[in-house]
PDB file of C-alpha atoms and ligand atoms in Angstrom:
ATOM      1  CA  MET A   1       7.744  17.183  11.769  1.00 96.00           C
ATOM      2  CA  ASN A   2      10.950  16.575   9.702  1.00 98.00           C
ATOM      3  CA  ILE A   3      10.852  13.355   7.814  1.00 98.00           C
ATOM      4  CA  ILE A   4      13.195  11.387   5.564  1.00 98.00           C
ATOM      5  CA  PHE A   5      12.094   8.857   2.973  1.00 98.00           C
ATOM      6  CA  LEU A   6      14.711   6.191   2.199  1.00 97.00           C
ATOM      7  CA  GLY A   7      14.381   3.416  -0.251  1.00 95.00           C
ATOM      8  CA  ALA A   8      15.657   2.142  -3.702  1.00 94.00           C
ATOM      9  CA  PRO A   9      14.963   3.966  -6.866  1.00 93.00           C
ATOM     10  CA  GLY A  10      11.505   3.153  -7.963  1.00 88.00           C
ATOM     11  CA  ALA A  11      10.394   2.005  -4.479  1.00 92.00           C
ATOM     12  CA  GLY A  12       7.703   4.613  -4.609  1.00 90.00           C
ATOM     13  CA  LYS A  13       9.177   7.221  -2.100  1.00 93.00           C
ATOM     14  CA  GLY A  14       8.181  10.105  -4.342  1.00 92.00           C
ATOM     15  CA  THR A  15       4.589   9.165  -4.322  1.00 92.00           C
ATOM     16  CA  GLN A  16       4.431   8.495  -0.574  1.00 95.00           C
ATOM     17  CA  ALA A  17       6.320  11.853   0.092  1.00 96.00           C
ATOM     18  CA  GLU A  18       3.531  13.537  -1.813  1.00 95.00           C
ATOM     19  CA  ARG A  19       0.787  11.911   0.227  1.00 96.00           C
ATOM     20  CA  VAL A  20       2.484  12.904   3.438  1.00 97.00           C
ATOM     21  CA  SER A  21       2.971  16.445   2.147  1.00 97.00           C
ATOM     22  CA  GLU A  22      -0.694  16.774   1.606  1.00 97.00           C
ATOM     23  CA  LYS A  23      -1.810  15.225   4.933  1.00 96.00           C
ATOM     24  CA  TYR A  24       0.668  17.173   7.013  1.00 97.00           C
ATOM     25  CA  ALA A  25       0.714  20.199   4.952  1.00 97.00           C
ATOM     26  CA  ILE A  26       4.551  20.390   4.754  1.00 98.00           C
ATOM     27  CA  PRO A  27       6.679  20.572   1.565  1.00 98.00           C
ATOM     28  CA  ALA A  28       8.084  17.435  -0.093  1.00 97.00           C
ATOM     29  CA  VAL A  29      11.597  18.225  -1.065  1.00 97.00           C
ATOM     30  CA  SER A  30      13.022  15.895  -3.856  1.00 96.00           C
ATOM     31  CA  THR A  31      16.584  16.410  -4.829  1.00 96.00           C
ATOM     32  CA  GLY A  32      15.842  14.426  -8.105  1.00 94.00           C
ATOM     33  CA  ASN A  33      13.092  16.968  -8.967  1.00 93.00           C
ATOM     34  CA  ILE A  34      15.229  20.000  -8.149  1.00 95.00           C
ATOM     35  CA  ILE A  35      18.118  18.663 -10.228  1.00 95.00           C
ATOM     36  CA  ARG A  36      15.786  17.842 -13.179  1.00 92.00           C
ATOM     37  CA  GLU A  37      14.277  21.392 -12.986  1.00 93.00           C
ATOM     38  CA  ALA A  38      17.855  22.873 -13.039  1.00 94.00           C
ATOM     39  CA  LEU A  39      18.486  20.606 -16.132  1.00 92.00           C
ATOM     40  CA  ARG A  40      15.331  21.799 -17.899  1.00 90.00           C
ATOM     41  CA  ASN A  41      16.386  25.412 -17.162  1.00 93.00           C
ATOM     42  CA  GLY A  42      19.914  24.808 -18.403  1.00 93.00           C
ATOM     43  CA  THR A  43      21.550  26.175 -15.072  1.00 94.00           C
ATOM     44  CA  PRO A  44      25.088  25.511 -14.276  1.00 92.00           C
ATOM     45  CA  THR A  45      24.078  23.001 -11.543  1.00 91.00           C
ATOM     46  CA  GLY A  46      21.794  21.216 -14.141  1.00 92.00           C
ATOM     47  CA  LEU A  47      24.605  21.014 -16.698  1.00 92.00           C
ATOM     48  CA  GLN A  48      26.980  19.695 -14.047  1.00 90.00           C
ATOM     49  CA  ALA A  49      24.533  17.032 -13.044  1.00 94.00           C
ATOM     50  CA  LYS A  50      23.596  15.676 -16.413  1.00 92.00           C
ATOM     51  CA  ALA A  51      26.254  13.293 -17.127  1.00 93.00           C
ATOM     52  CA  TYR A  52      25.922  11.618 -13.562  1.00 95.00           C
ATOM     53  CA  ILE A  53      22.090  11.285 -13.940  1.00 94.00           C
ATOM     54  CA  ASP A  54      22.274   9.819 -17.389  1.00 92.00           C
ATOM     55  CA  ALA A  55      24.806   7.280 -16.201  1.00 93.00           C
ATOM     56  CA  GLY A  56      22.719   6.267 -13.138  1.00 94.00           C
ATOM     57  CA  GLN A  57      25.506   7.620 -10.863  1.00 96.00           C
ATOM     58  CA  LEU A  58      24.963   9.944  -8.025  1.00 97.00           C
ATOM     59  CA  VAL A  59      25.621  13.702  -8.270  1.00 97.00           C
ATOM     60  CA  PRO A  60      28.654  14.632  -6.234  1.00 97.00           C
ATOM     61  CA  ASP A  61      27.858  15.295  -2.472  1.00 97.00           C
ATOM     62  CA  GLU A  62      28.930  18.936  -2.509  1.00 95.00           C
ATOM     63  CA  VAL A  63      26.503  19.774  -5.204  1.00 95.00           C
ATOM     64  CA  VAL A  64      23.224  18.109  -3.628  1.00 96.00           C
ATOM     65  CA  ILE A  65      24.361  19.231  -0.138  1.00 97.00           C
ATOM     66  CA  GLY A  66      24.446  22.808  -1.531  1.00 95.00           C
ATOM     67  CA  ILE A  67      20.982  22.370  -3.091  1.00 95.00           C
ATOM     68  CA  ILE A  68      19.527  21.059   0.102  1.00 96.00           C
ATOM     69  CA  LYS A  69      21.117  23.873   2.280  1.00 96.00           C
ATOM     70  CA  GLU A  70      19.456  26.398   0.168  1.00 95.00           C
ATOM     71  CA  ARG A  71      16.066  24.638  -0.060  1.00 96.00           C
ATOM     72  CA  LEU A  72      15.782  23.979   3.708  1.00 97.00           C
ATOM     73  CA  ALA A  73      16.458  27.685   4.413  1.00 95.00           C
ATOM     74  CA  ALA A  74      13.317  28.708   2.420  1.00 96.00           C
ATOM     75  CA  PRO A  75      10.491  29.916   4.741  1.00 97.00           C
ATOM     76  CA  ASP A  76       8.098  27.001   3.714  1.00 97.00           C
ATOM     77  CA  CYS A  77      10.323  24.459   5.322  1.00 97.00           C
ATOM     78  CA  ALA A  78      10.359  26.210   8.718  1.00 95.00           C
ATOM     79  CA  GLY A  79       7.228  24.181   9.977  1.00 95.00           C
ATOM     80  CA  GLY A  80       8.669  20.861   8.931  1.00 97.00           C
ATOM     81  CA  PHE A  81       9.508  19.092   5.645  1.00 98.00           C
ATOM     82  CA  ILE A  82       9.774  15.763   3.934  1.00 98.00           C
ATOM     83  CA  LEU A  83      13.057  14.785   2.207  1.00 98.00           C
ATOM     84  CA  ASP A  84      12.610  12.405  -0.790  1.00 97.00           C
ATOM     85  CA  GLY A  85      15.965  11.254  -2.176  1.00 97.00           C
ATOM     86  CA  PHE A  86      18.230  12.976   0.250  1.00 98.00           C
ATOM     87  CA  PRO A  87      20.448  11.962   2.048  1.00 98.00           C
ATOM     88  CA  ARG A  88      21.678   9.142  -0.309  1.00 98.00           C
ATOM     89  CA  THR A  89      25.282   8.835   1.134  1.00 98.00           C
ATOM     90  CA  ILE A  90      26.663   8.836   4.705  1.00 98.00           C
ATOM     91  CA  PRO A  91      28.523  12.181   3.982  1.00 98.00           C
ATOM     92  CA  GLN A  92      25.167  13.674   2.912  1.00 98.00           C
ATOM     93  CA  ALA A  93      23.512  12.373   6.208  1.00 97.00           C
ATOM     94  CA  GLU A  94      26.448  13.891   8.190  1.00 97.00           C
ATOM     95  CA  ALA A  95      26.180  17.161   6.448  1.00 97.00           C
ATOM     96  CA  LEU A  96      22.510  17.112   7.296  1.00 97.00           C
ATOM     97  CA  ASP A  97      23.323  16.684  10.995  1.00 96.00           C
ATOM     98  CA  ASN A  98      26.001  19.416  10.864  1.00 96.00           C
ATOM     99  CA  MET A  99      23.432  21.803   9.565  1.00 95.00           C
ATOM    100  CA  GLY A 100      21.724  21.374  12.887  1.00 91.00           C
ATOM    101  CA  VAL A 101      18.630  19.842  11.185  1.00 92.00           C
ATOM    102  CA  ASN A 102      16.644  17.650  13.713  1.00 93.00           C
ATOM    103  CA  ILE A 103      15.092  14.675  12.021  1.00 96.00           C
ATOM    104  CA  ASP A 104      11.944  13.135  13.607  1.00 97.00           C
ATOM    105  CA  LYS A 105      11.500   9.975  11.483  1.00 97.00           C
ATOM    106  CA  VAL A 106      13.068   8.151   8.827  1.00 98.00           C
ATOM    107  CA  ILE A 107      10.839   5.872   6.755  1.00 97.00           C
ATOM    108  CA  ASP A 108      12.571   3.250   4.679  1.00 97.00           C
ATOM    109  CA  ILE A 109      10.337   1.736   1.897  1.00 97.00           C
ATOM    110  CA  GLU A 110      11.385  -1.797   1.037  1.00 96.00           C
ATOM    111  CA  VAL A 111      10.844  -3.210  -2.415  1.00 94.00           C
ATOM    112  CA  PRO A 112      12.709  -6.339  -3.699  1.00 93.00           C
ATOM    113  CA  ASP A 113      15.218  -5.690  -6.456  1.00 91.00           C
ATOM    114  CA  GLU A 114      13.248  -8.072  -8.771  1.00 88.00           C
ATOM    115  CA  SER A 115      10.268  -5.741  -8.631  1.00 90.00           C
ATOM    116  CA  ILE A 116      12.209  -2.403  -9.252  1.00 91.00           C
ATOM    117  CA  VAL A 117      12.928  -2.881 -13.023  1.00 87.00           C
ATOM    118  CA  ARG A 118       9.359  -3.655 -13.749  1.00 86.00           C
ATOM    119  CA  ARG A 119       7.997  -0.717 -11.577  1.00 87.00           C
ATOM    120  CA  MET A 120      10.477   1.610 -13.312  1.00 89.00           C
ATOM    121  CA  SER A 121       9.352   0.751 -16.800  1.00 89.00           C
ATOM    122  CA  GLY A 122       5.807   2.198 -15.965  1.00 92.00           C
ATOM    123  CA  ARG A 123       7.214   5.554 -14.750  1.00 93.00           C
ATOM    124  CA  ARG A 124       6.275   8.657 -16.797  1.00 96.00           C
ATOM    125  CA  VAL A 125       7.152  12.266 -16.290  1.00 95.00           C
ATOM    126  CA  CYS A 126       5.690  15.567 -17.604  1.00 96.00           C
ATOM    127  CA  LYS A 127       8.008  17.092 -20.323  1.00 94.00           C
ATOM    128  CA  ASN A 128       7.051  20.570 -19.227  1.00 94.00           C
ATOM    129  CA  CYS A 129       6.630  20.704 -15.375  1.00 93.00           C
ATOM    130  CA  GLY A 130       8.387  17.441 -14.414  1.00 91.00           C
ATOM    131  CA  ALA A 131       5.289  15.985 -12.413  1.00 93.00           C
ATOM    132  CA  SER A 132       5.629  12.242 -12.132  1.00 92.00           C
ATOM    133  CA  TYR A 133       3.127   9.594 -12.988  1.00 94.00           C
ATOM    134  CA  HIS A 134       2.961   5.657 -13.278  1.00 93.00           C
ATOM    135  CA  THR A 135       1.003   3.676 -15.698  1.00 94.00           C
ATOM    136  CA  GLU A 136      -0.135   1.280 -13.006  1.00 89.00           C
ATOM    137  CA  TYR A 137       0.356   3.056  -9.647  1.00 88.00           C
ATOM    138  CA  LYS A 138      -0.289   6.802 -10.394  1.00 91.00           C
ATOM    139  CA  LYS A 139      -2.318   7.287 -13.605  1.00 94.00           C
ATOM    140  CA  PRO A 140      -2.987  10.800 -14.920  1.00 97.00           C
ATOM    141  CA  VAL A 141      -6.677  11.544 -15.421  1.00 97.00           C
ATOM    142  CA  GLN A 142      -6.158  11.317 -19.264  1.00 97.00           C
ATOM    143  CA  GLU A 143      -3.540   8.831 -20.503  1.00 96.00           C
ATOM    144  CA  GLY A 144      -0.288  10.460 -21.581  1.00 96.00           C
ATOM    145  CA  ILE A 145      -1.259  13.942 -20.405  1.00 98.00           C
ATOM    146  CA  CYS A 146      -0.009  15.790 -17.378  1.00 98.00           C
ATOM    147  CA  ASP A 147      -2.941  16.564 -14.896  1.00 97.00           C
ATOM    148  CA  HIS A 148      -1.219  19.897 -13.774  1.00 96.00           C
ATOM    149  CA  CYS A 149      -0.305  21.515 -16.963  1.00 97.00           C
ATOM    150  CA  GLY A 150      -1.678  19.488 -19.881  1.00 97.00           C
ATOM    151  CA  ALA A 151       1.702  18.769 -21.550  1.00 97.00           C
ATOM    152  CA  GLY A 152       2.639  15.503 -22.826  1.00 97.00           C
ATOM    153  CA  LEU A 153       4.182  12.748 -20.689  1.00 98.00           C
ATOM    154  CA  THR A 154       7.511  10.868 -21.508  1.00 96.00           C
ATOM    155  CA  THR A 155       9.830   8.358 -19.948  1.00 94.00           C
ATOM    156  CA  ARG A 156      12.925   9.261 -17.981  1.00 90.00           C
ATOM    157  CA  LYS A 157      16.308   8.542 -19.748  1.00 89.00           C
ATOM    158  CA  ASP A 158      17.613   7.100 -16.492  1.00 90.00           C
ATOM    159  CA  ASP A 159      14.650   4.806 -16.190  1.00 92.00           C
ATOM    160  CA  ALA A 160      16.009   2.523 -19.142  1.00 91.00           C
ATOM    161  CA  PRO A 161      16.539  -1.010 -17.775  1.00 89.00           C
ATOM    162  CA  GLU A 162      20.424  -0.914 -18.053  1.00 89.00           C
ATOM    163  CA  THR A 163      20.630   2.365 -16.039  1.00 92.00           C
ATOM    164  CA  VAL A 164      18.270   0.993 -13.566  1.00 92.00           C
ATOM    165  CA  LEU A 165      20.529  -1.780 -12.842  1.00 93.00           C
ATOM    166  CA  GLU A 166      23.352   0.675 -12.313  1.00 93.00           C
ATOM    167  CA  ARG A 167      21.304   2.767 -10.039  1.00 94.00           C
ATOM    168  CA  LEU A 168      20.388  -0.308  -7.941  1.00 95.00           C
ATOM    169  CA  LYS A 169      24.119  -1.092  -7.633  1.00 96.00           C
ATOM    170  CA  VAL A 170      24.739   2.530  -6.421  1.00 96.00           C
ATOM    171  CA  TYR A 171      21.801   2.233  -4.043  1.00 97.00           C
ATOM    172  CA  HIS A 172      23.048  -0.983  -2.304  1.00 97.00           C
ATOM    173  CA  ALA A 173      26.650   0.419  -2.135  1.00 98.00           C
ATOM    174  CA  GLU A 174      25.983   4.069  -1.064  1.00 98.00           C
ATOM    175  CA  THR A 175      22.508   4.502   0.207  1.00 98.00           C
ATOM    176  CA  GLU A 176      21.556   1.283   2.039  1.00 97.00           C
ATOM    177  CA  PRO A 177      24.285   1.925   4.754  1.00 97.00           C
ATOM    178  CA  LEU A 178      22.021   4.782   5.761  1.00 98.00           C
ATOM    179  CA  LYS A 179      19.503   2.265   7.264  1.00 97.00           C
ATOM    180  CA  ASP A 180      22.076   1.518   9.927  1.00 97.00           C
ATOM    181  CA  TYR A 181      23.080   5.099  10.430  1.00 97.00           C
ATOM    182  CA  TYR A 182      19.444   5.903  11.271  1.00 97.00           C
ATOM    183  CA  LYS A 183      18.640   2.731  13.084  1.00 97.00           C
ATOM    184  CA  LYS A 184      21.215   3.752  15.602  1.00 96.00           C
ATOM    185  CA  THR A 185      19.317   6.898  16.251  1.00 94.00           C
ATOM    186  CA  GLY A 186      16.101   4.904  16.853  1.00 95.00           C
ATOM    187  CA  LYS A 187      14.259   6.912  14.128  1.00 96.00           C
ATOM    188  CA  LEU A 188      14.141   4.285  11.518  1.00 97.00           C
ATOM    189  CA  PHE A 189      10.752   2.618  10.419  1.00 97.00           C
ATOM    190  CA  ILE A 190      10.655   0.074   7.817  1.00 97.00           C
ATOM    191  CA  VAL A 191       7.630  -0.117   5.609  1.00 97.00           C
ATOM    192  CA  GLU A 192       7.225  -2.983   3.014  1.00 96.00           C
ATOM    193  CA  GLY A 193       6.113  -1.422  -0.252  1.00 94.00           C
ATOM    194  CA  GLN A 194       2.663  -2.903  -1.106  1.00 93.00           C
ATOM    195  CA  GLU A 195       1.180  -3.627  -4.589  1.00 88.00           C
ATOM    196  CA  GLU A 196      -1.504  -0.986  -3.939  1.00 88.00           C
ATOM    197  CA  VAL A 197      -0.255   2.494  -3.259  1.00 91.00           C
ATOM    198  CA  SER A 198      -3.033   3.179  -0.780  1.00 93.00           C
ATOM    199  CA  ASP A 199      -1.917   0.098   1.222  1.00 95.00           C
ATOM    200  CA  THR A 200       1.604   1.610   1.442  1.00 95.00           C
ATOM    201  CA  VAL A 201       0.211   4.955   2.312  1.00 96.00           C
ATOM    202  CA  ALA A 202      -1.654   3.385   5.242  1.00 97.00           C
ATOM    203  CA  LEU A 203       1.494   1.780   6.701  1.00 97.00           C
ATOM    204  CA  VAL A 204       3.451   4.978   6.228  1.00 97.00           C
ATOM    205  CA  MET A 205       0.898   7.100   8.011  1.00 97.00           C
ATOM    206  CA  LYS A 206       0.793   4.465  10.865  1.00 96.00           C
ATOM    207  CA  ALA A 207       4.670   4.694  11.206  1.00 96.00           C
ATOM    208  CA  LEU A 208       4.310   8.449  11.293  1.00 96.00           C
ATOM    209  CA  GLU A 209       1.691   8.419  14.111  1.00 94.00           C
ATOM    210  CA  ALA A 210       3.625   5.807  16.098  1.00 86.00           C
TER     211      ALA A 210
HETATM  212  P1  ADP B 301      14.890   7.818  -8.007  1.00 68.79           P
HETATM  213  O1  ADP B 301      14.361   8.055  -6.539  1.00 68.79           O
HETATM  214  O2  ADP B 301      13.997   7.166  -8.817  1.00 68.79           O
HETATM  215  O3  ADP B 301      16.269   7.127  -7.884  1.00 68.79           O
HETATM  216  P2  ADP B 301      15.498  10.702  -8.189  1.00 68.79           P
HETATM  217  O4  ADP B 301      14.633  11.431  -8.867  1.00 68.79           O
HETATM  218  O5  ADP B 301      15.505  10.820  -6.609  1.00 68.79           O
HETATM  219  O6  ADP B 301      15.199   9.196  -8.638  1.00 68.79           O
HETATM  220  O7  ADP B 301      17.023  10.946  -8.553  1.00 68.79           O
HETATM  221  C1  ADP B 301      17.442  10.868  -9.927  1.00 68.79           C
HETATM  222  C2  ADP B 301      18.955  11.049 -10.017  1.00 68.79           C
HETATM  223  O8  ADP B 301      19.317  12.301  -9.493  1.00 68.79           O
HETATM  224  C3  ADP B 301      19.836  10.079  -9.222  1.00 68.79           C
HETATM  225  O9  ADP B 301      20.013   8.811  -9.908  1.00 68.79           O
HETATM  226  C4  ADP B 301      20.955  10.849  -9.061  1.00 68.79           C
HETATM  227  O10 ADP B 301      21.816  10.965 -10.147  1.00 68.79           O
HETATM  228  C5  ADP B 301      20.575  12.227  -8.770  1.00 68.79           C
HETATM  229  N1  ADP B 301      20.243  12.523  -7.385  1.00 68.79           N
HETATM  230  C6  ADP B 301      19.047  12.808  -6.690  1.00 68.79           C
HETATM  231  N2  ADP B 301      19.180  12.920  -5.433  1.00 68.79           N
HETATM  232  C7  ADP B 301      20.565  12.743  -5.180  1.00 68.79           C
HETATM  233  C8  ADP B 301      21.298  12.802  -3.960  1.00 68.79           C
HETATM  234  N3  ADP B 301      20.783  13.009  -2.686  1.00 68.79           N
HETATM  235  N4  ADP B 301      22.765  12.525  -4.189  1.00 68.79           N
HETATM  236  C9  ADP B 301      23.262  12.249  -5.371  1.00 68.79           C
HETATM  237  N5  ADP B 301      22.499  12.350  -6.460  1.00 68.79           N
HETATM  238  C10 ADP B 301      21.248  12.492  -6.427  1.00 68.79           C
HETATM  239 ZN1   ZN B 302       3.086  19.045 -16.186  1.00 68.79          ZN
END
């Protein structure tokens, strides 16, 4: 199954994508994670993306489309995949269609703007491996320490409240139109983000089984 997760920044699509990845044993592909890894490694793509990310802007379409093309060609995506954070613009969705990729389901996780800034302030990320956590919704076993690699957790620079407001603006202008794009194909399922992660997971699984 090929699945897309849509939703505002901080709506919890990353966490949901990981749960679906475990259940269906298909990789979750997060363009945000791929770009942040490139940044940590100081690659040309990472350096090119840095100013956009820090300003809460989208990285140019050509760059992310290139990243996705390469990633989806990897053997582990042959049996299905979950896209978390791509597409984020109409041209990205069109590029995906032009790659001949068939999408089975698009899950849009809806969270009101008022809740987003509060949710974002609880996000934490591992300094070393980039794994993400949340102080309320996805706590590490030991506070402030990464479950995977034991390194310290930090906040993302682009989760600062001013940048979050900019990212929300960009989301409404550039990404939200994708709901209509996929509604027309009959593949769109809307899930209301719940206060408990497990409740959202249950709704997502129901949508995937529908
Ligand atoms: P969130 O889901 O919290 O918004 P991501 O980790 O998905 O965060 O993305 C972080 C940043 O990476 C975005 O604000 C943007 O700058 C860049 N980015 C990630 N995916 C895309 C994409 N598909 N198109 C353009 N920029 C992207
Ligand atoms: Zn780690």
